[in-house]
Amino acid sequence: MEFLDLLALGFGAALTPENLAFCLLGALLGTLIGVLPGIGPTTTIAVLLPVTFFLPPLAGIIMLAGIYYGAQYGGSTTAILVNLPGEASTVVTAIDGYKMAQKGRAGAALAVAALGSFFAGTVATFGLAIAGPTLSGFALSFGPAEYVSLMIFGLLAATILARGPVLKAIGMILIGLLLGTVGTDLSTGASRMTFGAIELFDGIDFIVIAIGLFGFSEIIENLEKTGASGVKVAKITRLWPTREDFKRAWPAVLRGTGVGTFLGILPGGGATLASFSAYSLEKRVSKRPAEFGEGAVEGVAGPEAANNAGAQSSFIPLLTLGIPSNNMMAMMLSAFVIHGLTPGPQILQSQPQIFWGLVASMWIGNAMLLVINLPLIGLWVRLLTIPYRLLYPAILLFCCVGVYSLNNRIFDVALAAGFGLVGYLFRKAKCEPGPLLLGFVLGPLLETNLRRTLLISQGDASVFVERPISLTLLVATALLLLMMIVPNFRKNREEAFKGEEA
Amino acid sequence: MSGSKSSARGDRPDLLTAAIFVGVGALGLWAGRTLDFGSLASMGAGFVPTIICWLLIVVGLWVGFLGLRRAYAPIEPAKLRPILVITASIIGFAFVAAWLGFVAASLFLIVTSSIADHEVRMFETLLLAVGLSIFGALVFVVGLGVQIKLLPF
């Protein structure tokens, strides 16, 4: 019954008034930014990262996690009511959800989405609780060679599963890796890529890059496109779904939860991929495929369950192996690092209350979201009418304070503004900045472990294929590369992401 | 940047990407030209950066090659006003914060950044600036203990 003891420890940690308050704050903020178009969870977490430095570690991490999964709830509300997906992961929800709303069944769609998300969140939380100790026990047997192979596999898989062209994503990862080398080299003491600037000797701060690439450049881009015009909000009717809705929705929720939990674990996976896959799965297994796009309740239930499950299970690789699988988890990793914590197998043993507290808070947060969302839907919808011209100065202020407070240096703010311009250029070049963050976070880890491996083996690179776990990972990497060359797979991948640009 | 519109080939965003990748790779090689490469067994500081830069150049050329063979696609036109106004107000914020403290910097940021929007509404902007500055001062400086002086004196 050790498992229950640990879960009890987690609930004990998560149920302190302070942590409960931050969990609620995270869930509220997540819902808020999920509802508001033009600001996503990546930007919000980048903005709030510096703030978490002033909070106790667990409270800060609980809040950031709450923003991530809270945004999945909030995004679905606007997707259903106004056909305006607040988040990429809710794009498919809008297809059938909005149709249901037009037919006067908005309440049922919202309730199915919220209940499905809650169920999926519960299952994924248990998945995390079970997989955590098992996987991290496995990870304890990892040496530097295994970590190198794992990171190469993870980075490559992330480019294939993430949206956008693979080559561009690989290039963005490489730029991230290069940015990660800026500063004093830990093993030789040489200063690299600093162009003689003393401010860069300690490297570039993650927050400077994240706020520049996401916060600043997003504001510039949104202003260029001039604010969204008035939105028509569908009427909310009877909230409780009919018996028929329940009968059709629950198998879809089950399938969505399964798909989401699995895809969330994979590198590059997460909420967006999960919801798209769940939608196509529902369409394929349905006996009434013609109803999809015309307001099929399964088309809301499946993806909504999947995106929530995916959002939560993407914490698994980060918390057990210490390897973030997407840019959101790269943010979470730096939230740990701010407090001097390195997620991974060690933390599970040395500070179990952090891992289990986070797991417990996720379940509590999901329960809170159910309450926040269903009765308060009217309030969230009213927020949609806030014009962007009132919103962006506030976002800008939070970004600036966050960057400035790092070291009280003008340099950091100017550098972040520079990254804002770079991020703007990336957007013009149609490059997703997400993989860059992943590369930046993993770069130093990759280099250290690569050096360590080859130092131990005295320069013999065959060590990577002699160790079985490392070999398996490298073979998997090679298979991924091969798959990309096969045209059939490429076509399927492109189809899976079709419509995401909308 | 956009080139002549009559040429029927070439995906312009892809070509821009290629230019960025090759440019960053070349810049990295130049910045790290003095770093010691070392050997596999004892890598120098330049080992990993050099490999990354070369890979980046190769990927960039590859993207460019494929982009040239694609059908013509334009880059979305840029508007200078938001770029300049937002960048200037961000950098201005840092200078004002260092010299005159948070309240002045926050007021400055919100008033200047509002110029990025087309219709400037003086009263609304001032109200927003005062409100957000008070909110920011209370939450960040008083509440969270961010180390910025509040006022110039």
XYZ file of C-alpha atoms in Angstrom:
655
model
C 0.000 0.000 0.000
C 2.984 2.223 -0.498
C 1.230 3.789 -3.477
C -1.661 4.968 -1.309
C 0.711 6.342 1.303
C 2.460 8.403 -1.336
C -0.817 9.617 -2.768
C -1.881 10.616 0.739
C 1.409 12.482 1.111
C 0.646 14.271 -2.138
C -2.840 15.273 -1.086
C -1.420 16.437 2.229
C 0.996 18.711 0.346
C -1.567 19.931 -2.185
C -4.328 20.609 0.320
C -2.531 23.291 2.317
C -4.442 26.575 2.024
C -1.574 28.185 0.153
C -1.242 25.463 -2.454
C -5.009 25.224 -2.863
C -5.097 28.947 -3.508
C -2.378 28.745 -6.166
C -4.067 25.753 -7.755
C -7.291 27.760 -7.996
C -5.398 30.790 -9.289
C -3.714 28.677 -11.960
C -6.998 27.080 -13.006
C -8.705 30.482 -13.168
C -5.871 32.064 -15.142
C -5.789 29.073 -17.452
C -9.508 29.318 -18.130
C -9.191 33.059 -18.649
C -6.421 32.874 -21.228
C -8.039 29.829 -22.780
C -11.125 31.937 -23.406
C -9.238 34.987 -24.634
C -7.964 34.624 -28.174
C -4.570 36.170 -28.855
C -2.918 34.940 -25.697
C -2.061 31.302 -25.165
C -0.723 29.175 -22.334
C 2.856 29.337 -23.652
C 2.944 33.112 -23.410
C 1.200 33.152 -20.051
C 3.573 30.653 -18.504
C 6.565 32.514 -19.954
C 5.258 35.705 -18.363
C 4.614 34.090 -14.993
C 7.851 32.078 -14.821
C 9.864 34.861 -13.221
C 7.059 35.393 -10.721
C 7.276 31.801 -9.501
C 10.774 32.561 -8.285
C 9.165 34.463 -5.434
C 6.839 31.590 -4.525
C 7.608 28.315 -2.756
C 8.600 25.686 -5.377
C 5.508 23.478 -5.149
C 3.084 26.414 -5.190
C 4.686 27.890 -8.299
C 4.704 24.604 -10.194
C 1.122 23.814 -9.193
C 0.014 27.189 -10.521
C 1.829 26.817 -13.854
C 0.464 23.311 -14.354
C -3.011 24.628 -13.594
C -2.639 27.224 -16.337
C -1.745 24.551 -18.867
C -4.649 22.208 -18.249
C -7.011 25.050 -17.360
C -6.446 26.514 -20.818
C -7.770 23.304 -22.338
C -11.096 23.860 -20.559
C -11.305 27.546 -21.377
C -10.415 27.028 -25.015
C -13.287 24.633 -25.512
C -15.825 27.127 -24.175
C -15.101 29.670 -26.883
C -14.737 26.963 -29.502
C -18.278 25.782 -28.824
C -20.006 29.094 -28.226
C -18.435 31.350 -30.828
C -16.548 29.028 -33.166
C -13.375 30.734 -32.024
C -10.908 28.185 -30.680
C -8.926 29.909 -27.939
C -6.185 27.281 -28.218
C -4.783 25.166 -31.035
C -5.834 22.070 -29.129
C -9.503 23.030 -29.307
C -9.663 23.660 -33.046
C -11.400 20.340 -33.686
C -13.851 20.910 -30.845
C -15.154 23.908 -32.734
C -16.167 21.764 -35.717
C -18.948 19.818 -34.043
C -19.260 21.862 -30.867
C -20.253 25.022 -32.695
C -22.695 23.096 -34.885
C -24.320 21.741 -31.722
C -24.533 25.279 -30.368
C -26.198 26.511 -33.556
C -28.772 23.771 -33.130
C -29.536 25.087 -29.669
C -27.590 22.418 -27.840
C -24.697 24.572 -26.603
C -25.364 23.597 -23.002
C -25.125 19.901 -23.751
C -21.899 20.388 -25.724
C -20.319 22.423 -22.919
C -21.341 19.905 -20.295
C -20.056 16.954 -22.305
C -16.763 18.781 -22.886
C -16.340 19.631 -19.211
C -17.372 16.235 -17.875
C -15.258 14.430 -20.489
C -12.266 16.587 -19.621
C -12.738 15.917 -15.940
C -12.920 12.167 -16.478
C -9.843 12.222 -18.734
C -7.961 14.389 -16.267
C -8.711 11.939 -13.476
C -7.507 8.961 -15.493
C -4.357 10.764 -16.671
C -3.573 11.778 -13.097
C -3.705 8.156 -12.037
C -1.601 7.273 -15.068
C 1.011 9.743 -13.905
C 0.879 8.377 -10.360
C 1.390 4.819 -11.578
C 3.877 5.464 -14.383
C 5.977 7.892 -12.353
C 7.659 5.518 -9.920
C 7.932 2.706 -12.477
C 9.576 4.802 -15.173
C 11.871 6.632 -12.824
C 13.090 3.338 -11.380
C 13.961 2.406 -14.936
C 15.657 5.757 -15.489
C 17.969 5.206 -12.528
C 19.829 2.644 -14.617
C 20.531 5.301 -17.284
C 24.117 6.355 -17.834
C 25.291 9.328 -19.890
C 25.215 7.296 -23.121
C 21.545 6.431 -22.606
C 20.716 10.052 -21.916
C 22.405 11.190 -25.115
C 20.442 8.656 -27.172
C 17.214 9.469 -25.358
C 17.610 13.183 -26.017
C 18.434 12.693 -29.683
C 15.404 10.432 -30.016
C 13.231 12.893 -28.121
C 14.309 15.917 -30.135
C 13.793 14.185 -33.455
C 10.480 12.647 -32.486
C 9.352 16.048 -31.276
C 9.930 17.543 -34.714
C 7.918 14.817 -36.412
C 4.954 14.819 -34.062
C 4.808 18.593 -33.688
C 2.989 20.603 -36.320
C 4.730 22.310 -39.196
C 7.394 21.153 -41.644
C 9.954 18.768 -40.145
C 13.029 20.384 -41.699
C 12.164 23.791 -40.299
C 11.559 22.256 -36.884
C 14.969 20.572 -37.003
C 16.550 23.893 -37.917
C 14.776 25.590 -35.033
C 16.034 22.934 -32.636
C 19.565 23.501 -33.912
C 19.255 27.257 -33.315
C 18.015 26.436 -29.813
C 20.984 24.128 -29.211
C 23.333 26.854 -30.436
C 21.750 29.441 -28.117
C 22.211 26.928 -25.314
C 25.988 27.011 -25.823
C 26.180 30.782 -25.288
C 28.141 31.678 -22.175
C 31.045 30.191 -20.284
C 31.739 26.577 -21.204
C 31.509 24.612 -17.968
C 34.239 22.111 -18.732
C 36.893 24.334 -20.285
C 36.057 27.771 -18.926
C 36.193 29.307 -22.411
C 33.556 31.908 -23.179
C 31.507 30.979 -26.232
C 29.360 33.001 -28.619
C 29.295 35.953 -26.239
C 30.679 38.529 -28.710
C 32.617 39.894 -25.759
C 29.504 40.924 -23.799
C 30.063 40.342 -20.078
C 26.291 40.099 -19.595
C 26.309 36.910 -21.665
C 29.021 35.091 -19.699
C 26.400 33.294 -17.602
C 24.452 32.335 -20.707
C 21.097 33.606 -21.882
C 18.231 33.225 -19.468
C 15.404 30.952 -20.611
C 12.849 33.590 -19.646
C 14.456 36.197 -21.894
C 14.104 33.890 -24.897
C 10.626 32.642 -24.018
C 9.162 36.096 -23.415
C 10.845 37.512 -26.497
C 9.813 34.739 -28.866
C 6.319 34.226 -27.529
C 5.230 37.282 -25.551
C 6.652 40.191 -27.542
C 6.453 38.801 -31.050
C 2.907 37.574 -30.484
C 1.805 41.085 -29.500
C 3.457 42.610 -32.571
C 1.842 40.025 -34.831
C -1.599 40.464 -33.287
C -1.404 44.232 -33.675
C -0.474 43.801 -37.300
C -3.608 41.797 -37.916
C -5.773 44.437 -36.160
C -8.240 43.332 -33.531
C -10.904 40.694 -33.915
C -14.287 41.979 -34.956
C -17.368 41.575 -32.820
C -18.285 38.038 -31.866
C -21.693 36.454 -31.887
C -22.263 34.306 -28.854
C -24.595 31.341 -29.133
C -27.377 31.112 -26.570
C -26.769 28.704 -23.736
C -29.678 26.440 -23.139
C -30.374 23.396 -21.008
C -26.994 22.511 -19.521
C -27.500 18.859 -18.764
C -26.982 16.483 -21.705
C -29.755 14.046 -22.602
C -29.597 10.336 -21.878
C -28.899 9.791 -25.573
C -25.951 12.207 -25.404
C -24.490 10.327 -22.482
C -24.868 7.010 -24.237
C -23.057 8.259 -27.302
C -20.453 10.340 -25.487
C -19.043 7.981 -22.898
C -17.333 5.508 -25.253
C -15.866 8.485 -27.105
C -14.583 9.900 -23.823
C -12.983 6.552 -23.002
C -11.284 6.327 -26.394
C -10.212 9.981 -26.239
C -8.711 9.461 -22.800
C -6.732 6.480 -24.034
C -5.466 8.250 -27.143
C -4.651 11.409 -25.206
C -2.813 9.692 -22.384
C -0.680 7.717 -24.819
C 0.096 10.583 -27.209
C 0.844 12.944 -24.353
C 3.744 10.761 -23.244
C 5.449 10.804 -26.651
C 7.998 13.505 -27.390
C 6.362 16.355 -29.268
C 2.959 15.087 -28.262
C 0.638 16.870 -25.920
C -2.788 18.388 -26.046
C -2.907 19.509 -29.686
C -1.796 16.282 -31.302
C -4.060 14.325 -28.943
C -7.230 16.207 -29.844
C -6.624 15.965 -33.595
C -5.932 12.239 -33.417
C -8.963 11.608 -31.222
C -11.232 13.417 -33.663
C -10.085 11.364 -36.624
C -10.372 8.197 -34.550
C -13.965 9.027 -33.587
C -14.833 9.712 -37.186
C -13.340 6.387 -38.220
C -15.011 4.156 -35.617
C -18.393 5.893 -35.699
C -21.417 4.138 -37.150
C -22.673 7.547 -38.259
C -19.667 9.247 -39.822
C -21.948 11.513 -41.842
C -22.996 13.288 -38.637
C -19.468 14.535 -38.024
C -19.239 18.195 -38.859
C -22.991 18.471 -38.320
C -22.949 18.426 -34.544
C -21.997 14.911 -33.459
C -21.603 14.742 -29.701
C -18.732 12.239 -30.097
C -16.796 14.881 -32.023
C -16.823 17.048 -28.915
C -16.409 14.350 -26.284
C -13.443 12.506 -27.842
C -11.110 15.441 -28.580
C -11.980 17.240 -25.352
C -11.120 14.188 -23.276
C -7.989 13.654 -25.346
C -6.581 17.154 -25.056
C -6.963 17.179 -21.316
C -5.457 13.712 -20.918
C -2.616 14.681 -23.247
C -1.912 17.898 -21.371
C -1.501 15.941 -18.186
C 0.353 12.879 -19.379
C 2.958 15.046 -21.108
C 4.246 15.657 -17.581
C 5.288 11.994 -17.378
C 8.588 12.185 -19.318
C 9.522 15.431 -17.582
C 8.876 14.229 -14.056
C 10.299 10.745 -14.444
C 13.205 11.156 -16.868
C 13.841 14.867 -16.534
C 13.375 15.256 -20.304
C 10.734 17.752 -21.459
C 8.741 16.512 -24.438
C 7.324 19.800 -25.781
C 7.831 23.520 -25.344
C 5.269 23.696 -22.554
C 7.226 21.121 -20.595
C 10.461 22.986 -21.357
C 8.840 25.895 -19.507
C 7.894 23.644 -16.618
C 11.465 22.347 -16.481
C 12.795 25.848 -16.082
C 10.205 26.469 -13.365
C 11.845 23.620 -11.464
C 15.346 24.843 -12.248
C 14.548 28.339 -10.937
C 14.209 26.694 -7.541
C 17.329 24.610 -7.934
C 15.347 21.420 -8.477
C 16.110 19.020 -11.308
C 13.110 16.892 -12.194
C 13.909 13.248 -12.737
C 14.302 10.016 -10.843
C 16.258 11.600 -7.997
C 13.601 14.099 -7.043
C 11.019 11.375 -6.695
C 13.079 9.880 -3.909
C 14.597 12.909 -2.277
C 11.530 15.184 -2.399
C 8.498 12.967 -2.992
C 6.117 15.687 -1.796
C 6.886 17.734 -4.937
C 5.953 14.972 -7.373
C 2.990 13.637 -5.437
C 1.826 17.099 -4.467
C 1.750 18.057 -8.137
C -0.121 14.871 -9.069
C -2.697 15.441 -6.342
C -3.059 19.109 -7.278
C -3.873 18.131 -10.843
C -6.830 16.115 -9.713
C -7.969 18.868 -7.366
C -7.471 21.411 -10.137
C -9.622 19.393 -12.525
C -12.392 19.227 -9.974
C -12.115 22.990 -9.464
C -12.281 23.555 -13.214
C -15.527 21.657 -13.413
C -17.017 24.044 -10.880
C -15.384 27.123 -12.422
C -16.563 26.284 -15.888
C -20.083 24.992 -15.794
C -21.878 27.527 -13.603
C -19.678 30.470 -14.549
C -19.805 30.065 -18.300
C -21.776 33.272 -18.753
C -19.030 35.264 -17.086
C -16.261 33.798 -19.243
C -18.198 34.484 -22.388
C -18.579 38.131 -21.442
C -14.778 38.354 -21.233
C -14.622 37.646 -24.940
C -15.845 41.154 -25.574
C -12.735 42.764 -24.027
C -10.963 44.467 -26.926
C -7.334 43.636 -27.577
C -6.265 47.271 -27.254
C -6.960 47.021 -23.511
C -5.334 43.635 -23.211
C -1.956 44.019 -24.853
C -0.593 46.843 -22.684
C -1.221 44.635 -19.638
C 0.498 41.632 -21.224
C 3.382 43.868 -22.276
C 3.761 45.210 -18.739
C 3.855 41.717 -17.206
C 6.447 40.626 -19.774
C 8.669 43.635 -19.124
C 8.500 43.333 -15.342
C 9.274 39.624 -15.600
C 12.384 40.110 -17.695
C 13.629 43.166 -15.824
C 13.257 41.504 -12.434
C 15.648 38.687 -13.406
C 18.793 40.712 -12.725
C 17.575 44.328 -12.706
C 19.466 44.808 -15.939
C 18.520 46.906 -18.938
C 20.511 44.422 -21.006
C 18.066 41.564 -20.397
C 15.072 43.631 -21.491
C 16.855 44.817 -24.619
C 17.884 41.239 -25.419
C 14.297 40.058 -24.958
C 13.131 42.831 -27.284
C 15.717 41.561 -29.775
C 14.323 38.050 -29.467
C 10.904 39.594 -30.035
C 12.105 40.853 -33.419
C 13.715 37.488 -34.174
C 10.475 35.754 -33.224
C 8.589 38.106 -35.533
C 10.964 37.151 -38.341
C 10.353 33.466 -37.568
C 6.616 34.043 -37.855
C 7.100 35.698 -41.247
C 9.192 32.699 -42.297
C 6.424 30.396 -41.039
C 8.701 28.737 -38.481
C 7.200 27.487 -35.209
C 9.361 28.802 -32.348
C 8.417 25.935 -29.988
C 11.210 23.498 -30.949
C 13.795 26.226 -30.373
C 12.892 26.310 -26.680
C 13.162 22.544 -26.481
C 16.622 22.632 -28.069
C 17.731 25.475 -25.809
C 16.714 23.600 -22.664
C 18.158 20.267 -23.731
C 21.342 21.641 -25.337
C 23.546 21.923 -22.254
C 22.300 18.547 -20.947
C 23.039 16.918 -24.282
C 26.532 18.390 -24.509
C 27.477 17.479 -20.944
C 26.340 13.897 -21.335
C 27.953 13.558 -24.765
C 31.271 14.736 -23.361
C 30.977 12.501 -20.337
C 30.179 9.442 -22.425
C 33.103 9.890 -24.788
C 35.482 10.821 -21.992
C 34.677 7.556 -20.207
C 34.965 5.522 -23.393
C 38.149 7.387 -24.360
C 36.727 8.639 -27.610
C 35.214 5.337 -28.693
C 31.812 6.185 -30.190
C 30.770 2.526 -30.381
C 29.675 2.811 -26.743
C 26.339 4.148 -28.004
C 25.514 0.939 -29.844
C 27.006 -1.429 -27.274
C 24.603 -0.496 -24.497
C 21.201 -2.096 -25.150
C 18.915 0.762 -24.051
C 20.957 3.278 -25.987
C 20.975 1.019 -29.044
C 17.190 0.595 -28.900
C 16.700 4.350 -28.777
C 19.067 4.945 -31.670
C 17.343 2.286 -33.761
C 14.016 3.973 -32.997
C 15.538 7.298 -34.097
C 16.750 5.734 -37.338
C 13.276 4.269 -37.944
C 11.720 7.696 -37.437
C 14.090 9.195 -39.987
C 13.277 6.395 -42.397
C 9.564 6.928 -41.917
C 9.945 10.543 -42.900
C 11.419 9.507 -46.218
C 8.541 7.128 -46.970
C 6.035 9.307 -48.865
C 2.964 7.490 -47.572
C 3.692 8.333 -43.956
C 4.400 11.918 -44.837
C 1.051 12.230 -46.501
C -0.741 10.801 -43.464
C 1.106 13.152 -41.166
C 0.169 16.144 -43.254
C -3.447 15.043 -43.214
C -3.436 14.643 -39.443
C -2.489 18.292 -39.080
C -4.711 19.594 -41.825
C -6.956 22.467 -40.804
C -4.790 23.317 -37.861
C -3.818 26.621 -39.406
C -7.420 27.792 -39.178
C 12.775 40.886 -49.179
C 9.751 39.802 -51.186
C 11.403 39.875 -54.598
C 9.647 40.371 -57.901
C 6.084 39.155 -57.966
C 6.127 37.925 -61.537
C 8.498 35.013 -60.847
C 6.231 32.009 -60.613
C 8.443 29.835 -58.457
C 9.818 29.960 -54.954
C 8.180 29.754 -51.560
C 9.284 33.066 -50.045
C 8.782 32.108 -46.351
C 10.905 29.009 -47.013
C 13.623 31.078 -48.653
C 13.578 33.447 -45.680
C 13.915 30.420 -43.402
C 16.905 29.219 -45.423
C 18.517 32.649 -45.146
C 17.975 32.683 -41.367
C 19.379 29.175 -40.854
C 22.436 29.675 -43.059
C 22.996 33.148 -41.594
C 22.822 31.978 -37.979
C 25.063 29.001 -38.778
C 27.660 31.209 -40.435
C 27.495 33.743 -37.597
C 27.998 30.923 -35.095
C 31.019 29.592 -36.992
C 32.508 33.078 -37.127
C 31.858 33.764 -33.429
C 33.368 30.427 -32.463
C 36.305 30.517 -34.881
C 38.874 30.777 -32.072
C 37.373 28.023 -29.930
C 39.327 24.813 -29.524
C 37.727 21.893 -31.383
C 39.465 19.135 -29.443
C 38.935 15.446 -30.100
C 36.196 12.914 -29.397
C 37.822 11.807 -26.150
C 38.372 15.335 -24.870
C 36.078 17.755 -26.610
C 37.090 21.370 -26.746
C 34.710 24.257 -26.222
C 34.216 24.521 -29.971
C 33.331 20.900 -30.711
C 29.572 20.959 -30.219
C 28.932 24.530 -31.505
C 30.871 23.841 -34.707
C 28.890 20.682 -35.434
C 25.595 22.455 -34.709
C 26.489 25.340 -37.012
C 27.407 23.078 -39.905
C 24.214 21.056 -39.464
C 22.254 24.294 -39.406
C 23.851 25.449 -42.660
C 23.088 22.090 -44.299
C 19.461 22.159 -43.127
C 19.179 25.777 -44.290
C 20.483 24.980 -47.774
C 18.137 22.013 -47.944
C 15.104 24.116 -47.000
C 16.181 26.718 -49.544
C 16.612 24.135 -52.294
C 13.138 22.680 -51.685
C 11.677 26.181 -51.357
C 13.005 27.210 -54.750
C 11.219 24.297 -56.395
C 7.883 25.038 -54.712
C 5.222 27.252 -56.209
C 5.391 30.954 -55.496
C 4.117 31.917 -52.053
C 4.454 35.452 -50.686
C 5.557 36.586 -47.248
C 2.733 38.318 -45.412
C 3.357 42.054 -45.648
C 4.918 43.639 -42.572
C 3.658 46.745 -40.848
C 6.402 48.871 -39.411
C 4.317 50.748 -36.858
C 3.675 47.966 -34.305
C 7.224 46.635 -34.653
C 8.881 49.967 -33.985
C 6.471 51.201 -31.326
C 6.425 47.997 -29.301
C 10.194 47.467 -29.455
C 10.898 51.070 -28.517
C 8.462 51.047 -25.618
C 9.946 47.804 -24.224
C 13.503 49.128 -24.279
C 12.319 52.487 -22.976
C 10.657 50.721 -20.060
C 13.993 49.235 -18.969
C 15.788 52.582 -19.033
C 13.026 54.432 -17.217
C 12.764 51.640 -14.626
C 16.488 51.839 -13.924
C 16.481 55.621 -13.543
C 13.048 56.609 -12.288
C 11.530 53.446 -10.816
C 8.596 51.195 -11.556
C 5.677 53.623 -11.543
C 7.192 55.958 -14.121
C 8.318 53.034 -16.277
C 4.895 51.412 -16.234
C 3.137 54.669 -17.147
C 5.647 55.218 -19.945
C 5.241 51.688 -21.306
C 1.463 51.766 -21.462
C 1.164 55.238 -22.921
C 3.805 54.691 -25.619
C 2.692 51.182 -26.531
C -0.855 52.434 -27.092
C 0.456 54.351 -30.127
C 0.882 50.960 -31.848
C -2.886 50.766 -32.194
C -4.452 52.944 -34.849
C -7.111 54.733 -32.918
C -5.539 56.426 -29.920
C -8.008 57.156 -27.136
C -6.313 59.502 -24.693
C -8.686 59.197 -21.766
C -8.971 55.416 -21.927
C -5.200 55.004 -22.269
C -4.483 57.222 -19.279
C -7.045 55.394 -17.169
C -5.523 52.054 -18.182
C -1.996 53.315 -17.494
C -2.854 54.536 -13.997
C -4.858 51.419 -13.148
C -2.242 48.954 -14.397
C 0.588 50.859 -12.723
C -1.149 50.724 -9.347
C -2.022 47.057 -9.868
C 1.540 46.223 -10.959
C 3.098 48.123 -8.076
C 0.884 46.323 -5.556
C 1.236 42.827 -7.036
C 4.859 42.776 -8.170
C 6.738 45.196 -5.970
C 4.730 45.071 -2.737
C 3.172 41.608 -2.992
C 5.830 39.482 -4.658
C 8.807 41.524 -3.561
C 10.306 42.136 -7.016
C 13.418 44.242 -6.494
C 12.584 47.425 -8.389
C 12.410 50.801 -6.731
C 8.885 52.184 -6.898
C 9.553 55.915 -7.236
C 12.542 57.997 -8.322
C 13.234 59.196 -4.773
